[in-house]
Coordinates of C-alpha atoms in Angstrom, one line a residue:
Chain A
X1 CA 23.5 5.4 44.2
X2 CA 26.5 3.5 43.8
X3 CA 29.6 6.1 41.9
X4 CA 32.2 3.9 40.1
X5 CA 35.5 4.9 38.9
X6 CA 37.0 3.3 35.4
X7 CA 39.9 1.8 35.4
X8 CA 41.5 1.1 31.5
X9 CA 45.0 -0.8 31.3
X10 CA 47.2 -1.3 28.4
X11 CA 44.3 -0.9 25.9
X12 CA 44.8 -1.5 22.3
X13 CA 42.1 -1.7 19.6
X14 CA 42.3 -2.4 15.6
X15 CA 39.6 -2.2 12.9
X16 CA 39.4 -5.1 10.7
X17 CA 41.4 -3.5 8.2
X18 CA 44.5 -3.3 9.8
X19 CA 44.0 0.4 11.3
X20 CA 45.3 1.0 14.8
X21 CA 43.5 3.1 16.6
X22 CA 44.7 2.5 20.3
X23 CA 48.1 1.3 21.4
X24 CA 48.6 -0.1 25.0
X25 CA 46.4 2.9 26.4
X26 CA 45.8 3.2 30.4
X27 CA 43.7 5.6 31.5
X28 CA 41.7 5.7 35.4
X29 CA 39.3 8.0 36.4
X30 CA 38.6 8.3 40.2
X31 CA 34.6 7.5 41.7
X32 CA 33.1 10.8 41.3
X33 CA 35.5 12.5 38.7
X34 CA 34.7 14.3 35.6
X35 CA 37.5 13.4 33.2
X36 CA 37.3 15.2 29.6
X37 CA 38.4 13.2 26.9
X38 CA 40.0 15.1 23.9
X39 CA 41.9 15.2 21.0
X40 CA 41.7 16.0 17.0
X41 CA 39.2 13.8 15.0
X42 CA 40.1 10.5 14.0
X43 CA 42.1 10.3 18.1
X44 CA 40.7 7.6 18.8
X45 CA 37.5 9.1 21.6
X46 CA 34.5 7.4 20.4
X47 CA 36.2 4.0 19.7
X48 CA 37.4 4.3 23.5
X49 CA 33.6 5.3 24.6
X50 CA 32.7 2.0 22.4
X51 CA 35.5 -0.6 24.3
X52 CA 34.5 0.9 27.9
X53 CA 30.7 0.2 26.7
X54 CA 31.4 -2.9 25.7
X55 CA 30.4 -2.1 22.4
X56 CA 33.5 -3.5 20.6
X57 CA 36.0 -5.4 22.4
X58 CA 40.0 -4.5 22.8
X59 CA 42.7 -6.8 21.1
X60 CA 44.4 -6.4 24.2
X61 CA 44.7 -4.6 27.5
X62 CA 41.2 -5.0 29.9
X63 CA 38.5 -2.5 31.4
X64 CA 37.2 -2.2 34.6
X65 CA 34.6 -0.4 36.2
X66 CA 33.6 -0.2 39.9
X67 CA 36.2 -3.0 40.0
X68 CA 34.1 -5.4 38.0
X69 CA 36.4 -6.7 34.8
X70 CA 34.8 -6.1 31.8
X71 CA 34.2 -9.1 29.8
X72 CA 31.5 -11.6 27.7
X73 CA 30.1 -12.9 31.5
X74 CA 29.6 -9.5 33.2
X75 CA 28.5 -7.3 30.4
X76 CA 25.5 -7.0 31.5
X77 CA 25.7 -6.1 35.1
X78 CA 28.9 -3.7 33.9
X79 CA 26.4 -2.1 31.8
X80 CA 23.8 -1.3 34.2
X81 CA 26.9 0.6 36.3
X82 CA 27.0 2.9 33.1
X83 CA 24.7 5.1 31.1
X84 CA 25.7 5.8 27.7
X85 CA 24.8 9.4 25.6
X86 CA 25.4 8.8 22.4
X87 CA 26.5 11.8 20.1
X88 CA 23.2 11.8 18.3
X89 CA 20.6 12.3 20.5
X90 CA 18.0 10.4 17.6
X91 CA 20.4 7.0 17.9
X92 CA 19.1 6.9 21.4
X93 CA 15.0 8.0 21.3
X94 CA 13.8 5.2 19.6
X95 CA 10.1 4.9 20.8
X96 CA 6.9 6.8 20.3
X97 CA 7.0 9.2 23.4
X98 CA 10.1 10.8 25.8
X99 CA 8.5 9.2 28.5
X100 CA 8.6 5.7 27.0
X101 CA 12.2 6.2 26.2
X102 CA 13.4 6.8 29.1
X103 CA 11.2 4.0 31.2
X104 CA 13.1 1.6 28.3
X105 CA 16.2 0.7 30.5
X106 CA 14.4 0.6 34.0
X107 CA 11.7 -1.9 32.3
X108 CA 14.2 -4.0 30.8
X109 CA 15.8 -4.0 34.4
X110 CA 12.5 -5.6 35.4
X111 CA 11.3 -3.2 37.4
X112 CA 7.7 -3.0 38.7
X113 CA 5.6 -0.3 37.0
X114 CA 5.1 2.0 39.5
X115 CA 9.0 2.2 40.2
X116 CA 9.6 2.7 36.5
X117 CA 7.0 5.4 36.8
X118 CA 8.6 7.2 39.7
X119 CA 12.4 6.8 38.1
X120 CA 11.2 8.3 34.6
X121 CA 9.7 11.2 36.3
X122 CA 12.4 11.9 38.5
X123 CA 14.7 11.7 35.5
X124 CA 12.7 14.0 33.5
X125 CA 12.2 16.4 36.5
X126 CA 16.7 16.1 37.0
X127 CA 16.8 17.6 33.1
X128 CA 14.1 19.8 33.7
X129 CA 11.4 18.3 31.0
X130 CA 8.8 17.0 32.9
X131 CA 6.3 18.6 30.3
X132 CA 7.8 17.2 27.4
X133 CA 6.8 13.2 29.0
X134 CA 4.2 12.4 26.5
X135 CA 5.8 14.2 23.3
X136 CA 7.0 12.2 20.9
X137 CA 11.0 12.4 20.5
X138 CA 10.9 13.6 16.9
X139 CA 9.1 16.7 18.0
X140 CA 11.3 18.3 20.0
X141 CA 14.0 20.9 19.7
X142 CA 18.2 19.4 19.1
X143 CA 18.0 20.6 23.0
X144 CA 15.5 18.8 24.2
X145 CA 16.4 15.9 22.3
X146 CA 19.9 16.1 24.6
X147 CA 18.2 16.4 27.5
X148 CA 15.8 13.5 26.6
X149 CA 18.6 11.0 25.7
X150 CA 20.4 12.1 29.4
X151 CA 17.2 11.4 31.2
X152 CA 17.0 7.8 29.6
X153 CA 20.4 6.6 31.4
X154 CA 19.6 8.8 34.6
X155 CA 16.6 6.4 35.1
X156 CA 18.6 3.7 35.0
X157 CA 20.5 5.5 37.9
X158 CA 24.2 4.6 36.6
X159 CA 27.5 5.1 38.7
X160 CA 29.3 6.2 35.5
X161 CA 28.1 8.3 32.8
X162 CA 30.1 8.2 29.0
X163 CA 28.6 10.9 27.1
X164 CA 29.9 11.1 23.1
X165 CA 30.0 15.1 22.2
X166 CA 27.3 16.0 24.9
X167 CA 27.0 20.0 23.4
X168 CA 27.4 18.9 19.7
X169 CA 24.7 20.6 17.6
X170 CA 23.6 22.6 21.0
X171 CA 22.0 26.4 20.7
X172 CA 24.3 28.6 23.4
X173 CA 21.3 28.5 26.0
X174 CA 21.0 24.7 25.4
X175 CA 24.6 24.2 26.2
X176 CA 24.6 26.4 29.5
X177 CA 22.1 24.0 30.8
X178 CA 23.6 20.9 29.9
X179 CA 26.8 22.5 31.3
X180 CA 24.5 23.2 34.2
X181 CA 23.1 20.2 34.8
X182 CA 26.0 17.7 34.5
X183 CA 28.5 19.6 37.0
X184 CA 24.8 19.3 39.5
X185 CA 25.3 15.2 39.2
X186 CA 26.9 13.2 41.2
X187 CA 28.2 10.7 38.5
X188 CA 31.8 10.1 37.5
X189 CA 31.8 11.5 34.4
X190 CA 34.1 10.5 31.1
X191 CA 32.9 13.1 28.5
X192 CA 34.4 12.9 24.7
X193 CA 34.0 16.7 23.4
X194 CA 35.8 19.3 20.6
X195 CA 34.4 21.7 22.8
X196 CA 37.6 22.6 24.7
X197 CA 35.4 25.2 26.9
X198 CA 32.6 23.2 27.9
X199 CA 36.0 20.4 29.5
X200 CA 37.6 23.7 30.9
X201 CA 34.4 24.9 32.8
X202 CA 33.3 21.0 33.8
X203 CA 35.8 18.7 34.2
X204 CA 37.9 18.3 37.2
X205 CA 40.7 16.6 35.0
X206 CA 41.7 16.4 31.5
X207 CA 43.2 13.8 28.8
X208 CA 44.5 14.2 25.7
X209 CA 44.5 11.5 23.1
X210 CA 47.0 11.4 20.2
X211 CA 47.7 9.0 18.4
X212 CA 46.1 6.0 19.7
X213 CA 47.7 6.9 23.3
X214 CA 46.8 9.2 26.4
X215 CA 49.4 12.4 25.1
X216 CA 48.9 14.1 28.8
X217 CA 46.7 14.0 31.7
X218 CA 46.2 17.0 34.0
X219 CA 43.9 19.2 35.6
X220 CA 41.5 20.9 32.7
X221 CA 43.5 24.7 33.8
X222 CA 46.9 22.5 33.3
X223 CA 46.1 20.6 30.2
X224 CA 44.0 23.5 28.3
X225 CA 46.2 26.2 28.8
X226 CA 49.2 24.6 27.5
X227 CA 49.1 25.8 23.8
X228 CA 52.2 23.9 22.6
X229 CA 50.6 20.6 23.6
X230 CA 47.3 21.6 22.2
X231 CA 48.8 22.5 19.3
X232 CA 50.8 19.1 18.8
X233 CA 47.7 17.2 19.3
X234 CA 46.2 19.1 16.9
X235 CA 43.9 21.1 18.7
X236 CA 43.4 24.9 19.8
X237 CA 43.5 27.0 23.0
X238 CA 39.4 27.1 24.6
X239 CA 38.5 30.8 23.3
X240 CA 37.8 31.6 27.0
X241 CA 41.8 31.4 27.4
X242 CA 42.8 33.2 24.5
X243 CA 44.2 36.4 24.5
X244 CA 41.4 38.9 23.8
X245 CA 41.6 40.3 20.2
X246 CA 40.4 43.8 20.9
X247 CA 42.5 44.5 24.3
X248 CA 45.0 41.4 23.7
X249 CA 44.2 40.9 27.8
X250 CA 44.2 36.7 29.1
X251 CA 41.4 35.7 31.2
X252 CA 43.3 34.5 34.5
X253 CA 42.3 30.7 35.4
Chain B
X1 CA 6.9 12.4 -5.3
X2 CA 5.6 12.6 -1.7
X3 CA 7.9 14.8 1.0
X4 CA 9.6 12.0 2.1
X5 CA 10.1 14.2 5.6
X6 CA 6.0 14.4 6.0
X7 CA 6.0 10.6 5.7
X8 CA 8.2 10.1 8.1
X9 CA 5.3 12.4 10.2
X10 CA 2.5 10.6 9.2
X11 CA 4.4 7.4 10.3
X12 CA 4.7 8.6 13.0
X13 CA 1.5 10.0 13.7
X14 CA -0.3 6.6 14.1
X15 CA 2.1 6.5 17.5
X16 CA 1.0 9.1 18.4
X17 CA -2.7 8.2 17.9
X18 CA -2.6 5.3 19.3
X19 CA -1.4 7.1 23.0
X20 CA -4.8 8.6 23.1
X21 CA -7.3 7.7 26.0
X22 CA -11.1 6.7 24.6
X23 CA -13.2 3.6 24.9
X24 CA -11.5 2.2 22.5
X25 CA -8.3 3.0 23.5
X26 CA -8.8 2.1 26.9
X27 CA -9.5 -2.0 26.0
X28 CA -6.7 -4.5 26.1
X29 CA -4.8 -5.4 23.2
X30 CA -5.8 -8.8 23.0
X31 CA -9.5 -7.9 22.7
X32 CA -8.2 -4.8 19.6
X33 CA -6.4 -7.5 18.0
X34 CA -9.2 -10.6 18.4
X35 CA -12.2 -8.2 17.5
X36 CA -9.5 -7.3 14.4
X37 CA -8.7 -10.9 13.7
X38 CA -12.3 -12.0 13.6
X39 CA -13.4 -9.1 11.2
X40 CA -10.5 -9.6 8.8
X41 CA -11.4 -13.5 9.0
X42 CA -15.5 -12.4 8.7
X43 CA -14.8 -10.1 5.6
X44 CA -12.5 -12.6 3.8
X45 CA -15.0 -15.5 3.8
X46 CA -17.3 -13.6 1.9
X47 CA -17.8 -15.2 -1.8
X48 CA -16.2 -13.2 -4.6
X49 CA -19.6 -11.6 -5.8
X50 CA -21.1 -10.9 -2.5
X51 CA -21.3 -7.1 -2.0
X52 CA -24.6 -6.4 -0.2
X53 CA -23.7 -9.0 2.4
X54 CA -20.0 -7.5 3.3
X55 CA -22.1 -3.6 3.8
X56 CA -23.2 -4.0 7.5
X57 CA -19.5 -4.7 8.1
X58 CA -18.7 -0.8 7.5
X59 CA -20.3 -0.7 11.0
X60 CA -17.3 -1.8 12.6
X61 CA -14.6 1.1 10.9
X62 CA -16.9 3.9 11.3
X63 CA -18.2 2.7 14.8
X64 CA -14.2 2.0 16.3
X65 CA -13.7 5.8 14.6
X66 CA -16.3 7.4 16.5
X67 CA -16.0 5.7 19.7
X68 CA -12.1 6.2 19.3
X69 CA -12.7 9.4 18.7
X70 CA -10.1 9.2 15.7
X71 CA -11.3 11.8 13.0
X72 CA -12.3 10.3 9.6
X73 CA -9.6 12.3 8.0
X74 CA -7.2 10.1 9.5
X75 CA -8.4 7.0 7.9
X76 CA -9.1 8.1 4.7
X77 CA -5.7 10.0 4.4
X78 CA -4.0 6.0 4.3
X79 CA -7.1 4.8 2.2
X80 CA -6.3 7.5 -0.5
X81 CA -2.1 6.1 0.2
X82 CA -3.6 2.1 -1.0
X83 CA -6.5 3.4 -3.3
X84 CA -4.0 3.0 -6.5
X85 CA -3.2 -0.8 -5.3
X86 CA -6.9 -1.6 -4.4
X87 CA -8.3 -0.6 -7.6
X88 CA -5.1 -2.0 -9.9
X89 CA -6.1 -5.7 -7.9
X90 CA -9.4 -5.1 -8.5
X91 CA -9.5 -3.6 -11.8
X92 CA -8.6 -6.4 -14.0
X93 CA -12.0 -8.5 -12.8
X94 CA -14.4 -6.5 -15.2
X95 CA -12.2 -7.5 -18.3
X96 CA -11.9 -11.3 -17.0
X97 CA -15.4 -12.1 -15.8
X98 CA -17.4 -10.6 -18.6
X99 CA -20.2 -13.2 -17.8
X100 CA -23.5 -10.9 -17.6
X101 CA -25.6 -11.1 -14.0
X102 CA -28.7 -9.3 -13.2
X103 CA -28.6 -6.7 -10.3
X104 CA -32.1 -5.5 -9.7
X105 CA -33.5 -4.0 -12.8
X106 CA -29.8 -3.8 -14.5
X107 CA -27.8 -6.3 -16.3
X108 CA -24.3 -5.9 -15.5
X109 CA -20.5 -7.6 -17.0
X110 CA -20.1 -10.3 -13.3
X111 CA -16.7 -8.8 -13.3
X112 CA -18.1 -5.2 -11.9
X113 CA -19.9 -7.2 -8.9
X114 CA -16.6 -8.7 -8.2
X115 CA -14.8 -5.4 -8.1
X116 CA -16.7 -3.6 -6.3
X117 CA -16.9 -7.0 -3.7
X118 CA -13.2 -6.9 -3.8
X119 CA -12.9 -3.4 -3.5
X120 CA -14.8 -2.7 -0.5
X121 CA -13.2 -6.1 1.6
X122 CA -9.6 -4.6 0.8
X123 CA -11.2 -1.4 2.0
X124 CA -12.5 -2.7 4.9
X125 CA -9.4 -4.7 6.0
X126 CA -7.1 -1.8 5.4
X127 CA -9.5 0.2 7.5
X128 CA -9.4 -2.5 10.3
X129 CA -5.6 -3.3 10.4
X130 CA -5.1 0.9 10.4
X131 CA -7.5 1.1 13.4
X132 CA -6.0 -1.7 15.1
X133 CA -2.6 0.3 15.3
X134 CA -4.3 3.7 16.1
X135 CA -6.0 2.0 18.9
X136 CA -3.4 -0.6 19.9
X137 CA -0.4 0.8 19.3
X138 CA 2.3 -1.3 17.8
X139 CA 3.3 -2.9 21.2
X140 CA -0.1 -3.6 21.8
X141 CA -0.3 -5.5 18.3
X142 CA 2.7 -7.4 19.9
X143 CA 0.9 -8.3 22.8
X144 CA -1.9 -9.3 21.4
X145 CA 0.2 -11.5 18.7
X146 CA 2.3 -12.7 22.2
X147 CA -0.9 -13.9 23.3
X148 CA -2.1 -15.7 20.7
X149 CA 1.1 -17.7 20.8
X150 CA 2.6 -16.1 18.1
X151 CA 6.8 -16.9 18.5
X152 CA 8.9 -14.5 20.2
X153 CA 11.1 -14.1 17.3
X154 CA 8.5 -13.6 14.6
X155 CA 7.2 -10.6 16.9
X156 CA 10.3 -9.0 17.4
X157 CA 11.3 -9.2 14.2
X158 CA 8.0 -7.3 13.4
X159 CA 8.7 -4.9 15.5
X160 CA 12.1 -3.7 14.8
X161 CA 11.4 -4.2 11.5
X162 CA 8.3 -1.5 11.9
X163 CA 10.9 0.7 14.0
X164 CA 13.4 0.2 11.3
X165 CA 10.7 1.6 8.4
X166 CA 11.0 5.0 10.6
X167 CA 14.6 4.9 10.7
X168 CA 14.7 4.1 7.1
X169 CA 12.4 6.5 6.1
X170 CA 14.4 9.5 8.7
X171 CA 17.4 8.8 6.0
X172 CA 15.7 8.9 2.7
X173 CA 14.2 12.5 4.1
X174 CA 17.5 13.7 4.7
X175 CA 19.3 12.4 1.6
X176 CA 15.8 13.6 -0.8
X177 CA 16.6 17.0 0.7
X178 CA 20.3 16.6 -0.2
X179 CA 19.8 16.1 -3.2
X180 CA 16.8 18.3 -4.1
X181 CA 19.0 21.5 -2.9
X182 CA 22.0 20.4 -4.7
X183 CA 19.5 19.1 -8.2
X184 CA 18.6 22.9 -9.0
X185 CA 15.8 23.1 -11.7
X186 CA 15.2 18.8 -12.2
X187 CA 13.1 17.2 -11.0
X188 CA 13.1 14.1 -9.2
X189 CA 16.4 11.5 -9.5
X190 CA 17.6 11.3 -12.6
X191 CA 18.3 7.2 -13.1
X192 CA 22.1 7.1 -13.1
X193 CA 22.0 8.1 -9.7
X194 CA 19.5 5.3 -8.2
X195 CA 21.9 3.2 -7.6
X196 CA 24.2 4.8 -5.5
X197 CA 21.3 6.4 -3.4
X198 CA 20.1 3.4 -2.9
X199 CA 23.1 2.1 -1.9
X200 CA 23.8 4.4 0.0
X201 CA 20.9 4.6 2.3
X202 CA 21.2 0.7 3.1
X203 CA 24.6 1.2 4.5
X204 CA 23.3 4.9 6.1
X205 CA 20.2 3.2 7.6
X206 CA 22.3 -0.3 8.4
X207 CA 24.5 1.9 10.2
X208 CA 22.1 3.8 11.9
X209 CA 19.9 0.8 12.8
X210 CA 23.4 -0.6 15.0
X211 CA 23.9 2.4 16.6
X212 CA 20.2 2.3 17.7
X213 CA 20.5 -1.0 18.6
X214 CA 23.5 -0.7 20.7
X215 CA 21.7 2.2 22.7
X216 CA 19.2 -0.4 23.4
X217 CA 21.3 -3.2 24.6
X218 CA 23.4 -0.6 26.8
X219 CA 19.9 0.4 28.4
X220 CA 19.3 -3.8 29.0
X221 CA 17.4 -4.5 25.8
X222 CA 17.3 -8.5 26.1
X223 CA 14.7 -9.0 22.7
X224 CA 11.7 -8.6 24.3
X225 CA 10.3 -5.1 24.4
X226 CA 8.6 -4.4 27.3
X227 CA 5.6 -2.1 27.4
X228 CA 4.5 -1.4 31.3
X229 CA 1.0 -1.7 30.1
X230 CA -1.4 -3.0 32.5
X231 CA -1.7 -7.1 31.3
X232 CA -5.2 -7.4 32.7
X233 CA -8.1 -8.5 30.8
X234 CA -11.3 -7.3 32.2
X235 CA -14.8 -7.5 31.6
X236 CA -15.4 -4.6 29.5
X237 CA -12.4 -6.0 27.4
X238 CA -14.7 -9.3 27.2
X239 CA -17.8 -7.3 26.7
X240 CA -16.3 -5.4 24.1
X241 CA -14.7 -8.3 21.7
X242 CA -17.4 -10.9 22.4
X243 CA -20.1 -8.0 21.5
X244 CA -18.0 -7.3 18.3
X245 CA -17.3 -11.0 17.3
X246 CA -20.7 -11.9 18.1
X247 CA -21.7 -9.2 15.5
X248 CA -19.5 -10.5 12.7
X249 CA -20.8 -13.9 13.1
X250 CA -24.3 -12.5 12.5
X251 CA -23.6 -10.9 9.4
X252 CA -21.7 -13.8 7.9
X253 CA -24.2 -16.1 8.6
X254 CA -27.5 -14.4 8.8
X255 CA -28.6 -12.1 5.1
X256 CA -28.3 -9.1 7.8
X257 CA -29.1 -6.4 4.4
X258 CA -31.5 -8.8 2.9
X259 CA -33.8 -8.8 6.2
X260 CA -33.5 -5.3 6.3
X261 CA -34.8 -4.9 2.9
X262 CA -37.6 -7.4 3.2
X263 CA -38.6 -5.3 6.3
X264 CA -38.3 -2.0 4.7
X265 CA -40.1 -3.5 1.7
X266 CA -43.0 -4.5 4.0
X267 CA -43.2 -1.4 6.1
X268 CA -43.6 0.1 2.4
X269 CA -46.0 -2.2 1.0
X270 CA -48.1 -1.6 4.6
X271 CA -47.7 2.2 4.4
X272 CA -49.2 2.0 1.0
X273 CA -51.8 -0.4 1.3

């Protein structure tokens, strides 16, 4: 498997009515890096998810991943370098069964049947839902769903994963595997979350947007643990860093 | 009103039916959707007053149920769904055709012969057209359209637009239950609000039906939706549609109930004599 690092330059992005939402942003993350993306709602994450997607296109600025400029001509190979998670797991389990779902991309990659066959059961087997292959998707538990929607990009074996509020809606237990499973792959990793713990414990560097702009970039320990910043940006200290209220004691990170 | 959430599961459901393994099943698409084609053609070009004739077409839904091993139930659950709209089409032939016609010993209004005629052929075709699905699948109904040289476009349009009922119904689901929880004692919508609900659903489901749509073209949706299903056509698939089609063309054109009641009528008459 090819890993691919994202490389966004002077990025900027307006909705039709006139709202700004990025300004001249530039943001890389390394081949192989987990890079959290956070800031208050309205920052500016999933409509940066969206341009590195292709999904909308920037005003100005230009993406590039695994050093292939994104663009009208190589949308399509730039989007088989990336899997997408989108926020709702039900946006992205569309067919009858899990297992059809997640042969969807490898099929549409033309691939013969029995590869398909051996991807999708691989990708079930890396999320740990083998058993779930024939269920359909509107059966199964908000965790399984996640774990579904994961397993339909894995079989497309990307070199970057974008996942949109990966633990949103998740059960405790449901977010220890996810948190489980994503630091076991290999992928470089750009992961929009409010879940200031789940960046702290996974990702190997953190950004914070404000404003339409990248307000710092730092290690997670760095970037979470500065509660002045945090609090600028409109956001809060992870609760595993807060002082505790019963002793008043910090954990040490 | 129906739970709109346990529509959205008996929507569903034919999915899930039609991922089950039986003879049936088991045949290619094309030969679901050619046996179906020639038994919807077969009922309709029965006269308006033929009713006798269309009965040894009933063989074909309750054979396909047995051998597909789909329980009665199933059909008749989406027969009882239609019933009102087959019997308001039907019902109006009675009061229209009031011409008298004999029917064995009885003189009957012509109307009630064509709306019992009518009756039973919607019957039947709803029947087929639900077995095909169960049976088929809704990519198979594709594939067996694909092969009959049916456009691209008019296909995929079918099917999103199928995928899109599901979607559609997912959101009126949620916002019924919104607004049942939030409607205390009333019942039902109260008619200053259907606007806005409706309104709002388009623009939920519109919504929701991009975002689904750009989680297929990021996973290299291209407008063709591929199925992995084996494309072969064997010779049980021959076997089966030829046996079927070979079948309808008996009925139509040979008095299939008649013969049997001349035969009946003879093995009577010899039993007695």
């Amino acid at each position: 498997m090819n890993v691919y690092g994202l490389d966004m330059d002077a990025v900027s992005f307006s909705y039709p009515d006139g709202g700004k939402v990025l300004g001249g942003l530039t943001l890389r993350a390394g081949p192989g890096i987990r890079l959290g993306l956070v800031g208050a709602n309205g920052a500016g994450k999933s409509t940066l998810l969206g341009l590195v997607a292709g999904i909308i296109e920037p005003d100005g600025g230009s993406v590039t991943i695994g050093g292939l400029l994104l663009g009208k001509r190589t949308l399509k190979e730039i989007r088989s370098r990336l899997g997408f998670v989108f926020q709702d797991p039900d946006d992205q389990l569309f067919t009858g069964s899990v297992f059809d779902d997640v042969a969807f991309g490898p099929r549409n990659l033309g691939m013969e049947e029995g590869t398909v066959r051996e991807r999708t059961e691989s990708a079930l087997r890396t999320v740990g839902i083998p058993e779930l292959s024939d269920r359909p998707p509107f059966r199964l538990s908000g965790g399984e769903k996640r774990m579904a929607a994961i397993a339909t990009v894995l079989s497309m074996d990307p070199g970057l994963l974008v996942l949109d509020e990966p633990s949103a809606a998740l059960d405790p237990k449901a977010r220890r595997r996810l948190i489980g499973l994503l630091s076991s792959l290999p992928q470089t990793m750009l992961i929009a979350t409010h879940d200031l713990d789940l960046a702290l414990e996974l990702c190997d560097e953190v950004a914070v947007l404000h404003a339409g702009r990248v307000a710092a970039r730092g290690s997670a320990a760095d970037i979470l643990g500065d509660g002045e910043l945090l609090d600028r940006c409109g956001l809060e200290a992870p609760l595993s860093i807060r002082a505790c209220p019963v002793c008043g004691k910090r954990a040490a990170l | 009103m129906r739970d709109p959430s346990r529509t959205l599961a008996a929507f569903y459901s034919i999915d899930e039916l039609s991922r089950r393994r039986s003879p049936v099943h088991d045949r290619h698409p094309v030969a679901l959707c050619a046996s179906t084609a020639g038994f919807m053609i077969a009922v309709a070009s029965f006269g308006r007053r033929d009713v006798s004739a269309i009965l040894p077409l009933f063989l074909y839904p309750v054979l396909t149920l047995a051998l597909a091993d789909l329980r009665p139930a199933e059909l008749f659950r989406r027969l009882a769904a239609v019933a009102p709209a087959i019997l308001a089409i039907a019902a109006l032939n009675p009061v229209f055709e009031s011409a008298p016609v004999r029917v064995g010993p009885w003189t009957v209004a012509g109307g009630w012969l064509s709306f019992v005629s009518l009756a039973a052929k919607l019957t039947l075709t709803v029947s087929a057209a639900f077995l095909l699905v169960a049976t088929a699948g809704m990519n198979g109904v594709a594939a067996g359209l694909r092969a009959a040289g049916i456009p691209k476009l008019i296909i995929l349009v079918l099917q999103t637009t199928y995928r899109y009922v599901a979607l559609l119904l997912a959101e009126v689901a949620g916002m019924s239950r919104a607004h049942e929880l939030r409607s205390g004692p009333r019942k039902g919508v109260g008619r200053t609000l259907w606007g806005p609900m409706l309104g709002g659903l388009l623009l939920r489901s519109y919504d929701r039906a991009g975002r689904v749509h750009d989680a297929m073209g990021l996973r290299g949706f291209d407008g063709e939706f591929r199925t992995g299903k084996a494309a072969r056509f064997g010779k049980a698939d021959a076997l089966y549609c030829s046996s079927w089609l070979s079948f309808f063309a008996l009925v139509r054109f040979v008095d299939v109930t008649g013969a049997l009641g001349r035969m009946m009528e003879g093995l009577a008459f010899g039993v007695v004599r």
